[in-house]
XYZ file of C-alpha atoms in Angstrom:
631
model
C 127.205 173.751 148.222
C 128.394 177.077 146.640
C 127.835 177.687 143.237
C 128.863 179.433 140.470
C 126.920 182.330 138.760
C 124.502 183.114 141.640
C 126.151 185.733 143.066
C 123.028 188.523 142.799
C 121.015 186.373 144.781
C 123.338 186.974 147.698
C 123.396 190.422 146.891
C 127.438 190.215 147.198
C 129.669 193.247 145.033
C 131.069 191.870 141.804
C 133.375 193.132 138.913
C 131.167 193.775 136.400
C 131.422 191.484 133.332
C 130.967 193.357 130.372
C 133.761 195.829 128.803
C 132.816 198.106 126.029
C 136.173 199.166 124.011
C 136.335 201.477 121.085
C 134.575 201.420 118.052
C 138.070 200.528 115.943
C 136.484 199.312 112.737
C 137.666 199.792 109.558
C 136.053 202.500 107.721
C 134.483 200.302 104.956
C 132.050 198.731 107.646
C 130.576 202.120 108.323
C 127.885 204.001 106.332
C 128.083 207.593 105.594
C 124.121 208.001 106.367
C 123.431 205.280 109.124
C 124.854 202.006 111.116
C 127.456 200.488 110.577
C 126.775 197.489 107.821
C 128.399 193.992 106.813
C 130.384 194.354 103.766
C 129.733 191.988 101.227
C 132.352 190.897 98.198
C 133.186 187.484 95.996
C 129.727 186.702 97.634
C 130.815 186.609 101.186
C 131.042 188.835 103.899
C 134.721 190.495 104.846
C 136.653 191.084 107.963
C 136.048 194.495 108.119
C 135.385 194.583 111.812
C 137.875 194.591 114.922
C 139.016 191.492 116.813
C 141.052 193.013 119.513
C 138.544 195.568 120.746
C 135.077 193.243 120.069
C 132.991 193.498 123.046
C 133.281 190.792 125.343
C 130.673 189.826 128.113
C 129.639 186.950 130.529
C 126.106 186.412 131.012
C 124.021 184.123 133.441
C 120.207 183.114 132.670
C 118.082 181.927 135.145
C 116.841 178.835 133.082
C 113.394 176.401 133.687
C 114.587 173.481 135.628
C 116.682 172.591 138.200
C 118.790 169.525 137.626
C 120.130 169.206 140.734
C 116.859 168.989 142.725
C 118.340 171.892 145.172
C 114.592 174.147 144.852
C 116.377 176.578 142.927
C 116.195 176.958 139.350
C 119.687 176.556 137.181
C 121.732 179.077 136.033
C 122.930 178.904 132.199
C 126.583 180.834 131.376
C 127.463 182.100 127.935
C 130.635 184.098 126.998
C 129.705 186.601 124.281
C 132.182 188.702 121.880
C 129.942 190.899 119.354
C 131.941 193.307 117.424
C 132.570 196.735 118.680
C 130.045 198.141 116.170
C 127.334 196.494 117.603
C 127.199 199.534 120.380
C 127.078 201.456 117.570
C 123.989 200.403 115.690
C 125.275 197.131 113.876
C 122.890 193.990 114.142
C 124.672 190.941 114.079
C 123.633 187.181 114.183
C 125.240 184.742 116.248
C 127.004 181.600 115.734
C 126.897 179.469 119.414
C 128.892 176.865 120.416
C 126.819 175.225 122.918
C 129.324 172.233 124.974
C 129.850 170.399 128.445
C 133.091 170.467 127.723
C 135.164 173.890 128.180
C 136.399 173.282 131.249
C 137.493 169.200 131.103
C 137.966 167.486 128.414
C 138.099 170.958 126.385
C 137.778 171.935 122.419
C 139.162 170.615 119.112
C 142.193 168.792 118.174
C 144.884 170.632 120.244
C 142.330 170.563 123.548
C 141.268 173.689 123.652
C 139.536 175.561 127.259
C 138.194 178.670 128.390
C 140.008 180.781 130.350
C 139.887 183.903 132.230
C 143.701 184.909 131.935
C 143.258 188.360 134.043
C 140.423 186.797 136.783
C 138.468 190.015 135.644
C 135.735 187.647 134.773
C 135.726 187.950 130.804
C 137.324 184.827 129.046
C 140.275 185.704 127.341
C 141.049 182.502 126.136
C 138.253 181.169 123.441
C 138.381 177.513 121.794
C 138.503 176.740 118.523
C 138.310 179.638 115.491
C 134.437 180.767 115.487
C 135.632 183.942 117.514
C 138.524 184.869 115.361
C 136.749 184.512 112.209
C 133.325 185.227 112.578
C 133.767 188.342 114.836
C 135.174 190.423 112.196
C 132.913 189.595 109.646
C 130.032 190.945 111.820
C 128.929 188.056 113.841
C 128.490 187.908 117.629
C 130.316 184.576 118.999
C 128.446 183.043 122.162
C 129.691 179.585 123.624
C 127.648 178.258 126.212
C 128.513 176.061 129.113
C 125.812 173.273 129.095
C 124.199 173.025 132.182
C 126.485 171.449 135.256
C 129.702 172.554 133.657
C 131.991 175.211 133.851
C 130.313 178.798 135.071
C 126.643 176.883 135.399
C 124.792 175.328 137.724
C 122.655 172.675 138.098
C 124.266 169.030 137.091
C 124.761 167.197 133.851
C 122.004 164.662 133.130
C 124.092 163.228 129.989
C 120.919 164.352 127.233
C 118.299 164.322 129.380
C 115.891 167.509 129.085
C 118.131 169.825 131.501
C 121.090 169.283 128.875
C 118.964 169.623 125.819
C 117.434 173.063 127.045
C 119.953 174.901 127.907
C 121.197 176.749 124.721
C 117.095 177.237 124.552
C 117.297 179.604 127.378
C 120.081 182.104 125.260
C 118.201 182.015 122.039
C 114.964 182.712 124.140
C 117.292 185.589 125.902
C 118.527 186.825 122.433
C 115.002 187.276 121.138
C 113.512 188.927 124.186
C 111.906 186.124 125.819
C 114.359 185.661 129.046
C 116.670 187.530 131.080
C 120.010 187.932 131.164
C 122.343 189.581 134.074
C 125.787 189.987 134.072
C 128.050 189.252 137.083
C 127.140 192.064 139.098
C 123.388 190.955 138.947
C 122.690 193.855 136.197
C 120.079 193.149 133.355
C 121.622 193.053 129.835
C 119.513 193.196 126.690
C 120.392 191.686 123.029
C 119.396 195.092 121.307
C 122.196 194.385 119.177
C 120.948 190.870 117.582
C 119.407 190.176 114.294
C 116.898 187.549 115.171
C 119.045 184.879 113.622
C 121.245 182.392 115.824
C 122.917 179.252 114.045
C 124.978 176.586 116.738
C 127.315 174.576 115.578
C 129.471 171.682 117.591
C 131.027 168.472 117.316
C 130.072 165.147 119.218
C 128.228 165.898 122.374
C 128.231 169.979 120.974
C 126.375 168.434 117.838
C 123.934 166.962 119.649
C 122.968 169.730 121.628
C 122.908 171.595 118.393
C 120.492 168.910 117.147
C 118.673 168.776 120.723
C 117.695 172.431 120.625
C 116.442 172.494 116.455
C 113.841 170.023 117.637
C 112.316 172.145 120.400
C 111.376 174.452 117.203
C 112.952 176.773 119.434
C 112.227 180.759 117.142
C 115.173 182.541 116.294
C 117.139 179.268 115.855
C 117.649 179.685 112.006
C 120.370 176.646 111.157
C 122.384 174.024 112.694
C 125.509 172.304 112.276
C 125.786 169.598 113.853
C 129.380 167.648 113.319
C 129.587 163.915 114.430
C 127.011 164.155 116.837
C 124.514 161.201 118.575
C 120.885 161.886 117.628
C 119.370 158.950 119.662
C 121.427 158.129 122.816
C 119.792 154.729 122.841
C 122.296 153.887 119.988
C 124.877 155.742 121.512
C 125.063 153.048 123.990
C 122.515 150.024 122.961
C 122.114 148.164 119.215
C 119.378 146.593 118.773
C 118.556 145.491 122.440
C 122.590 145.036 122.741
C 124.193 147.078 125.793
C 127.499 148.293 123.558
C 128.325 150.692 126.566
C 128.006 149.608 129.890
C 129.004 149.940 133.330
C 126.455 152.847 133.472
C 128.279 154.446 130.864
C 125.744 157.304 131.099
C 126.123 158.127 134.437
C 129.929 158.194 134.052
C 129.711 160.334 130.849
C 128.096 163.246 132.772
C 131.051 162.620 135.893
C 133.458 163.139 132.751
C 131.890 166.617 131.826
C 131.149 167.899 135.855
C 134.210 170.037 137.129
C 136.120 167.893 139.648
C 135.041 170.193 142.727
C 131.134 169.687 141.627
C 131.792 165.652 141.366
C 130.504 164.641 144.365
C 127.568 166.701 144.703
C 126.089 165.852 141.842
C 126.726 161.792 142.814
C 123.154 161.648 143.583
C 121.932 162.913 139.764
C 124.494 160.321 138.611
C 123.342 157.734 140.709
C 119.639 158.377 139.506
C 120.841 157.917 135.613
C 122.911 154.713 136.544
C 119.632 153.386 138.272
C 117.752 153.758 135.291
C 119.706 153.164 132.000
C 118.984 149.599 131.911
C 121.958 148.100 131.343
C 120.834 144.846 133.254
C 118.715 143.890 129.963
C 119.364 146.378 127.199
C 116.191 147.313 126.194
C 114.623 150.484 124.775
C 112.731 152.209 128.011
C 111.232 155.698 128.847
C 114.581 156.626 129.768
C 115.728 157.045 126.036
C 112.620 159.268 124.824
C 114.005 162.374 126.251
C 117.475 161.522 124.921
C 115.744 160.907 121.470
C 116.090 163.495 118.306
C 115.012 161.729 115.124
C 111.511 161.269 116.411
C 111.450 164.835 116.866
C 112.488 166.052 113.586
C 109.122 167.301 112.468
C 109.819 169.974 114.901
C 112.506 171.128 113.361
C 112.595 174.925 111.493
C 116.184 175.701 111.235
C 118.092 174.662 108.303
C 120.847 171.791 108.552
C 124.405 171.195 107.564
C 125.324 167.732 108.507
C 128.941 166.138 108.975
C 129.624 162.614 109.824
C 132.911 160.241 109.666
C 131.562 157.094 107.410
C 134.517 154.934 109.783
C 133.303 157.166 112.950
C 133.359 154.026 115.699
C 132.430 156.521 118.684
C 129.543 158.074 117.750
C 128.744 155.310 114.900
C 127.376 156.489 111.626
C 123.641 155.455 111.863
C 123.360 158.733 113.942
C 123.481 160.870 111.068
C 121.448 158.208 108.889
C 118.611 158.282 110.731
C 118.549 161.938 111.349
C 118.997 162.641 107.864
C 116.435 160.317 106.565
C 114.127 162.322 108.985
C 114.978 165.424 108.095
C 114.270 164.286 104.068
C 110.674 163.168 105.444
C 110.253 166.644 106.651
C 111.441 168.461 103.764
C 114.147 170.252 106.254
C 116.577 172.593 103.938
C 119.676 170.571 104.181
C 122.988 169.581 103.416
C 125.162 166.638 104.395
C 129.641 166.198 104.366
C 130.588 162.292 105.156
C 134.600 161.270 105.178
C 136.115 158.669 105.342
C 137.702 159.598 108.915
C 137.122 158.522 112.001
C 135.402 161.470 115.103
C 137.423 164.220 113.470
C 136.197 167.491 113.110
C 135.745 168.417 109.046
C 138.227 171.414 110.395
C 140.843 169.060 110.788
C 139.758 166.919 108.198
C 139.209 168.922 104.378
C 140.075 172.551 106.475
C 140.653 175.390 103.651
C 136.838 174.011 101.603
C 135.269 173.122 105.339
C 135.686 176.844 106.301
C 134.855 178.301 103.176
C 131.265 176.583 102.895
C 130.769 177.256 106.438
C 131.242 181.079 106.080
C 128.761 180.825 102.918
C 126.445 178.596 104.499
C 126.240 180.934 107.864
C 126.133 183.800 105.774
C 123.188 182.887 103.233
C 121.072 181.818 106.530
C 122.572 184.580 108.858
C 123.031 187.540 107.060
C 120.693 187.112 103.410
C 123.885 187.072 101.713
C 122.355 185.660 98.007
C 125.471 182.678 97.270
C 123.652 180.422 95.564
C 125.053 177.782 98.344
C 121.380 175.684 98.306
C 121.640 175.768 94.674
C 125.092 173.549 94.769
C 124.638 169.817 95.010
C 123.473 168.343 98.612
C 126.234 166.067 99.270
C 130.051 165.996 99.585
C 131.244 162.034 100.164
C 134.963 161.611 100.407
C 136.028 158.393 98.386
C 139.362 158.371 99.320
C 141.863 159.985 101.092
C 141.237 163.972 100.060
C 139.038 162.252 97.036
C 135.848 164.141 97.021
C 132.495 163.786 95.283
C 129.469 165.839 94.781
C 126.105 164.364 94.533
C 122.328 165.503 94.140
C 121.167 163.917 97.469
C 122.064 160.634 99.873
C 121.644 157.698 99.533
C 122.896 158.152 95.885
C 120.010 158.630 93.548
C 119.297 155.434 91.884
C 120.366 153.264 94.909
C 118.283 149.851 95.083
C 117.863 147.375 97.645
C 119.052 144.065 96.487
C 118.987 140.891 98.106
C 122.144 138.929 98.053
C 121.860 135.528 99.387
C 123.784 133.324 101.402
C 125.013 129.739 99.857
C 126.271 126.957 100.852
C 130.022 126.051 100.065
C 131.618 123.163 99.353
C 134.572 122.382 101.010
C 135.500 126.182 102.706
C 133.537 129.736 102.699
C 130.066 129.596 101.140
C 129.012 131.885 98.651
C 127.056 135.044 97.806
C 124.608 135.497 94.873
C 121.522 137.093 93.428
C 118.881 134.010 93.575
C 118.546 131.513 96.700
C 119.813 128.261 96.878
C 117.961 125.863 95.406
C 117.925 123.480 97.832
C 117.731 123.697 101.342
C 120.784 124.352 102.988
C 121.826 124.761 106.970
C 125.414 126.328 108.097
C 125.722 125.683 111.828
C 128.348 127.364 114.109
C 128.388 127.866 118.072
C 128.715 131.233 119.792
C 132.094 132.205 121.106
C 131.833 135.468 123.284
C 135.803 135.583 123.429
C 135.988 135.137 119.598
C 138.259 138.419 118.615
C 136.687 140.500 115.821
C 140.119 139.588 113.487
C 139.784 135.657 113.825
C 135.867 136.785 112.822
C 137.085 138.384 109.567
C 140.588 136.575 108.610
C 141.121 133.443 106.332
C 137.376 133.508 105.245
C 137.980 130.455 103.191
C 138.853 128.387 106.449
C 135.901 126.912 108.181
C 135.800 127.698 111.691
C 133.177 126.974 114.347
C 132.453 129.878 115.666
C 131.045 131.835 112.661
C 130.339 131.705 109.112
C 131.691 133.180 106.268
C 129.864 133.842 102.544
C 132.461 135.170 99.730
C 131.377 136.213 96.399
C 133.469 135.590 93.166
C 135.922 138.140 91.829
C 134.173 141.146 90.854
C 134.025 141.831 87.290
C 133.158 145.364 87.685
C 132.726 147.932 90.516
C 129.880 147.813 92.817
C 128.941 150.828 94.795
C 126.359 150.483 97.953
C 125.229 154.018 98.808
C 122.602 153.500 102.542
C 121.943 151.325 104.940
C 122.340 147.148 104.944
C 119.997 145.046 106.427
C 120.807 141.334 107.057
C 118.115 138.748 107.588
C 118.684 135.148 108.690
C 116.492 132.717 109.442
C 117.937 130.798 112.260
C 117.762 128.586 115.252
C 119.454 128.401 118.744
C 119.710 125.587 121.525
C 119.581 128.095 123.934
C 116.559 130.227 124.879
C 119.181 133.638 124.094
C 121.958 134.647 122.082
C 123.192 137.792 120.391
C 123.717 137.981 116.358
C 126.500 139.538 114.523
C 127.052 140.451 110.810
C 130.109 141.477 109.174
C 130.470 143.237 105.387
C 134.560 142.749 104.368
C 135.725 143.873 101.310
C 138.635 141.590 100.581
C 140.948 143.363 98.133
C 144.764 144.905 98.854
C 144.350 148.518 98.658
C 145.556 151.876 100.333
C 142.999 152.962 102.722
C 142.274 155.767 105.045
C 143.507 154.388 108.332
C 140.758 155.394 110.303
C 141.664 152.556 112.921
C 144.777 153.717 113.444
C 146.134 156.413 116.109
C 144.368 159.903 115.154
C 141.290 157.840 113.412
C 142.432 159.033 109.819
C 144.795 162.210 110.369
C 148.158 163.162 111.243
C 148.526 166.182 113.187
C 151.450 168.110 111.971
C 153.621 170.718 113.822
C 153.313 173.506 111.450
C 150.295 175.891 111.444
C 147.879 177.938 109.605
C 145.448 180.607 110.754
C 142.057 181.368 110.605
C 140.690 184.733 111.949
C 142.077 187.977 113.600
C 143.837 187.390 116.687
C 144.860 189.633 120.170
C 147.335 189.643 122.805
C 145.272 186.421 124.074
C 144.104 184.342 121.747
C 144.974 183.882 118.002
C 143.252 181.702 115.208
C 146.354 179.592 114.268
C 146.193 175.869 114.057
C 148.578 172.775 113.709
C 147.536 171.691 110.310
C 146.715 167.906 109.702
C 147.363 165.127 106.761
C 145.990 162.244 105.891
C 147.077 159.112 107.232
C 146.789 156.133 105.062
C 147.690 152.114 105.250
C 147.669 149.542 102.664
C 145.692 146.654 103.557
C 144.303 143.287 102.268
C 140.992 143.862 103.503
C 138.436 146.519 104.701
C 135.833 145.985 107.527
C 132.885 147.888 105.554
C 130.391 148.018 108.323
C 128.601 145.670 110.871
C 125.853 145.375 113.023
C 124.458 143.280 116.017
C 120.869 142.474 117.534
C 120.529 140.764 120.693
C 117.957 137.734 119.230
C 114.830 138.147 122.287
C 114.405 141.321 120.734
C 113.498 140.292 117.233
C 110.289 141.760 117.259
C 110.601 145.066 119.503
C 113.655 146.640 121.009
C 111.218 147.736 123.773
C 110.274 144.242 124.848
C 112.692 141.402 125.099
C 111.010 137.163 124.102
C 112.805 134.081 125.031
C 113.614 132.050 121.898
C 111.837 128.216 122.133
C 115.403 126.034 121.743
C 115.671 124.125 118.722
C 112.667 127.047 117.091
C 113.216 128.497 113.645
C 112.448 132.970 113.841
C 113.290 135.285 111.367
C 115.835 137.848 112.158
C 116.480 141.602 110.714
C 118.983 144.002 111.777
C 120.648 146.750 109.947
C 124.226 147.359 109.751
C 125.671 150.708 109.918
C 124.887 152.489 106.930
C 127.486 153.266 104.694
C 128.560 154.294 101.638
C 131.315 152.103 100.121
C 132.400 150.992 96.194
C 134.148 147.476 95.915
C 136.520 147.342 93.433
C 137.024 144.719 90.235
C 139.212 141.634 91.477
C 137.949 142.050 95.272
C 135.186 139.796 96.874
C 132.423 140.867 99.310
C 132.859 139.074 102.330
C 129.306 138.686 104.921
C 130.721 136.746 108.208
C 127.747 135.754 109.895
C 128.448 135.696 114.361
C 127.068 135.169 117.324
C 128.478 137.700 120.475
C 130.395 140.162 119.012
C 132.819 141.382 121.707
C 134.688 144.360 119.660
C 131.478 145.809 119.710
C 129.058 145.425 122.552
C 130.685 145.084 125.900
C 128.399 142.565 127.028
C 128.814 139.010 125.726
C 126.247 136.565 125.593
C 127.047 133.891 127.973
C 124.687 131.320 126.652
C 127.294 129.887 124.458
C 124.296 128.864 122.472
C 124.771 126.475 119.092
C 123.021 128.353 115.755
C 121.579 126.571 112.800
C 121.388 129.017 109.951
C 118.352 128.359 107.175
C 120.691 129.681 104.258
C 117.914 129.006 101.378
C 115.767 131.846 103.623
C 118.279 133.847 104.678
C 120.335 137.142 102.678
C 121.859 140.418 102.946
C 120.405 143.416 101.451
C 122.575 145.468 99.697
C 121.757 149.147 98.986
C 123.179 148.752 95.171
C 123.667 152.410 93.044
C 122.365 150.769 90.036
C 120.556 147.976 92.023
C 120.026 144.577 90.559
C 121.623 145.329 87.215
C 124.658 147.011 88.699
C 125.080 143.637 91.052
C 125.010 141.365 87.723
C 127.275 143.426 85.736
C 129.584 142.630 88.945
C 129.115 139.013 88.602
C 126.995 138.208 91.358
């Protein structure tokens, strides 16, 4: 089959893809006595450099696999812009974009692809606002088309080590370790560069932002990584729970293939569908290569992490576990959670997202001294356009308190700080059609198919700042079920509707801009709000386990009917303060449809050990904090 970007090999004439336009920069960003320089003021570098007339190439590198098993090696495509000064002596760093998806599903809230306006080869068209802004303040712009998509070859392999390697092969090409051609087959050097690259991306971007820090790639100096998966296994799986099916994998990397590639790369599809697992669930070799956090100790670049706290696409124990890594390591960091949904901080907090971006790629770009790592290490939006600043995440003095379930009398049982005192047993049989509202509505009505714990009126606030874990003792009649848990905060209050149609914004019809512009491309964008809902409840977070893999997610154990096992499983982490006058609400399930997409079918009948069984809060003030609630 044809393919894009291998043109020298056939030895056929090309245009030539790279156009070098005047100089045009303002006279500021030249020295008297040498190069051109950045120009540094109010602590940040200024647009002193052209946007119009910034070089702009597209570059092919032959890269170190070959994902489509054709004998040939794949070919990685980047466009570039640098600014004009760059020919002139300026070095610049770059900022890279590194996606699958410029050509299909395309860039940012208004859907943003490449495009080559002219057909001269050079994009004209460039997603999203890195180009606009970051050009003229003497950065080079490169976004990469992962390999499979758009101007590369090869095939997607949805994470696998082809994806995760191919923004490797420009950083290795910007610090002299690879080669680069342009379109007519000519070699093209990065004489230009400043050693320093940073990527930056949201959602499958982010991870490939995250996949290349922890390679330890050199010249890789920070990463940005917004709302991205970091193990793949929980992009798709919980706990030995398939919540993506149907070879979700394999369909993923059809999404991301240009329609006239589809079929030909059926067979590297195929091969991922074959071996995802989604008969059983469980963790195999098949999710090592698609794994980050274990790989953290690699990591050298610096990190700016952004996650949704409501994100139900890629769910928020992504970031958690990748952060709690990187704290291990002693990674330079920084983390921004919302309350949204998988929004993009630029649509999200825009004006203070760009700002601390441009400071935060110019203290590890360009050694511009901003005191940015002296600031606190978390922003946490409490509310809608709320934020807080805090020394570190989880919230210093966070404590993990057990809550424990208790019996009721007549309706819901009840939550509090010491067990039962005698043994007590809730029993309730599985429903794998139960919807996740009957699950959380009318706690104080029994029902069969779960059970529901409520805690008193709060007296006073009570903040959880991490990750939940629940632990039940329990039986089953059946040798498998699934388990479900469910944190409610019942109280009316106006919410960020993260649910709801945009998952937390409304996207407006007016616009603002970010960035130079020319006659093809501009940095405006429809500006965003808020949207909000008052409700009488709040699903805080949740979590599943499928119960034959209590002991391993790798290896899956029958349950002996009518047996007693303890059971742990985290929920998603989160970081949430209940307010006086609500209740904390922990519905205890079986199959949780809403959120895995394969029901147990067992049906199976659950006794529940509540003097032995609890949920462990992560409490900002721990124990204390939980009594002056009135737990």
């Amino acid at each position: 089959m044809p393919t894009v970007g291998t043109r020298w090999r056939t030895g056929v004439a090309v245009l030539s893809a790279t156009v070098l336009a005047a100089l045009g920069a303002a006279p500021q960003a030249l020295a008297a006595d040498g190069p051109p320089s950045i120009v540094v003021q109010d602590g940040v570098t200024q647009p002193v450099f052209g946007y119009a007339d910034a070089i702009r190439e597209r570059l092919f590198i032959d890269s170190t696999f070959d994902s489509d098993n054709d004998g040939l090696r794949d070919i990685i495509a980047f466009d570039l812009m640098r600014p004009a000064a760059t020919a002139q002596g300026l070095k610049a760093p770059v900022v890279m974009d590194a996606s699958p998806y410029y050509s299909t599903v395309c860039r940012g809230n208004e859907s943003e692809c490449k495009a080559d306006l002219d057909g001269d080869g050079l994009l004209d068209k460039w997603p999203l606002f890195y180009d606009n802004y970051f050009v003229p303040r003497g950065y080079a712009v490169i976004l990469l088309d992962m390999v499979g998509t758009n101007n590369s070859t090869g095939c997607p392999t949805t994470n696998a080590n082809q994806d995760n390697l191919s923004a490797k092969q420009a950083i290795n090409w910007l610090n002299g370790r690879a080669t680069a051609r342009n379109a007519a087959g000519e070699v093209v050097k990065a004489d230009w560069h400043n050693g320093k690259t940073g990527m930056i991306g949201k959602s499958y971007d982010g991870s490939l932002a995250m996949a290349t820090a922890v390679t330890g790639v050199k010249g890789l100096t920070t990463v940005v990584p917004i709302s991205g998966p970091t193990e793949y296994y929980d992009y798709v799986r919980s706990n030995g729970v398939v919540t993506r099916g149907n070879s979700y994998v394999a369909s993923l990397a059809n999404t991301v293939t240009n329609p006239e590639r589809r079929e030909y790369c059926k067979p590297v599809r195929d091969a991922i569908g074959a071996a995802d697992g989604d008969e059983h669930g469980d963790y195999t070799a098949f999710w090592n290569e698609r794994s980050y956090v274990k790989k953290v100790p690699n990591v050298t670049a610096s990190v700016l992490l952004y996650h949704g706290l409501n994100d139900d696409n890629v769910r928020p124990d992504h970031f958690s576990k990748f952060w709690y890594a990187l704290a291990e390591n002693n990674v330079p960091r920084k983390l921004w959670l919302s309350q949204e949904g998988h929004v993009d901080p630029f649509d999200s907090r825009r004006a203070v997202w760009v700002s601390t971006l441009h400071r935060w790629f110019d203290f590890w770009l360009q050694n511009v001294a901003n005191g940015i790592m002296d600031e606190p290490r978390v922003d946490l939006e409490r509310s809608a356009d709320v934020w807080e600043t805090h020394a570190d995440w989880p919230i210093p003095g966070k404590a993990d308190t057990e809550v424990f379930l208790q019996p009721g009398t007549t309706g819901a049982g009840g939550l509090g700080l010491v067990p039962t005192a005698k043994p007590a047993t809730g029993a309730f049989q599985d429903s794998r059609t139960q919807s996740q509202n009957t699950m959380i509505l009318n706690p104080d009505v029994v029902q069969p198919n779960r059970l529901a714990f409520l805690s008193a009126p709060l007296s006073a606030p009570l903040h959880i700042s991490g990750t939940p874990t629940v632990q039940l003792r329990a039986s089953a009649d059946q040798t498998d079920t699934n388990l479900g848990a469910i944190l409610v905060d019942y109280g009316t209050d106006e919410r960020v509707a993260h649910r709801a149609s945009g998952e937390g914004i409304i996207t407006l019809t007016t616009e603002d801009c970010w960035g130079q512009s020319s006659p093809t491309d501009d940095g405006c964008y429809k500006q965003t709000t808020k949207r909000v809902a008052t409700a009488d409840y709040e699903l805080v977070t949740k979590g599943i386990m499928d119960a034959q893999n209590r002991q391993s997610i790798r290896v899956a154990v029958p349950l002996v009917q009518g047996e007693s096992y303890n059971f742990s499983f985290p929920l998603l982490p989160e970081d949430y303060v209940f307010k006086p006058g609500h209740r904390i609400g922990v519905i205890i399930v079986a199959s949780y449809p809403q959120y895995s997409s394969q029901a147990d079918t067992t049906a199976a009948n659950l006794q529940v050990a509540l003097k032995s069984s609890n949920i462990v809060l992560p409490v900002v003030g721990g124990t204390a904090a939980a009594h002056a609630a009135g737990l």
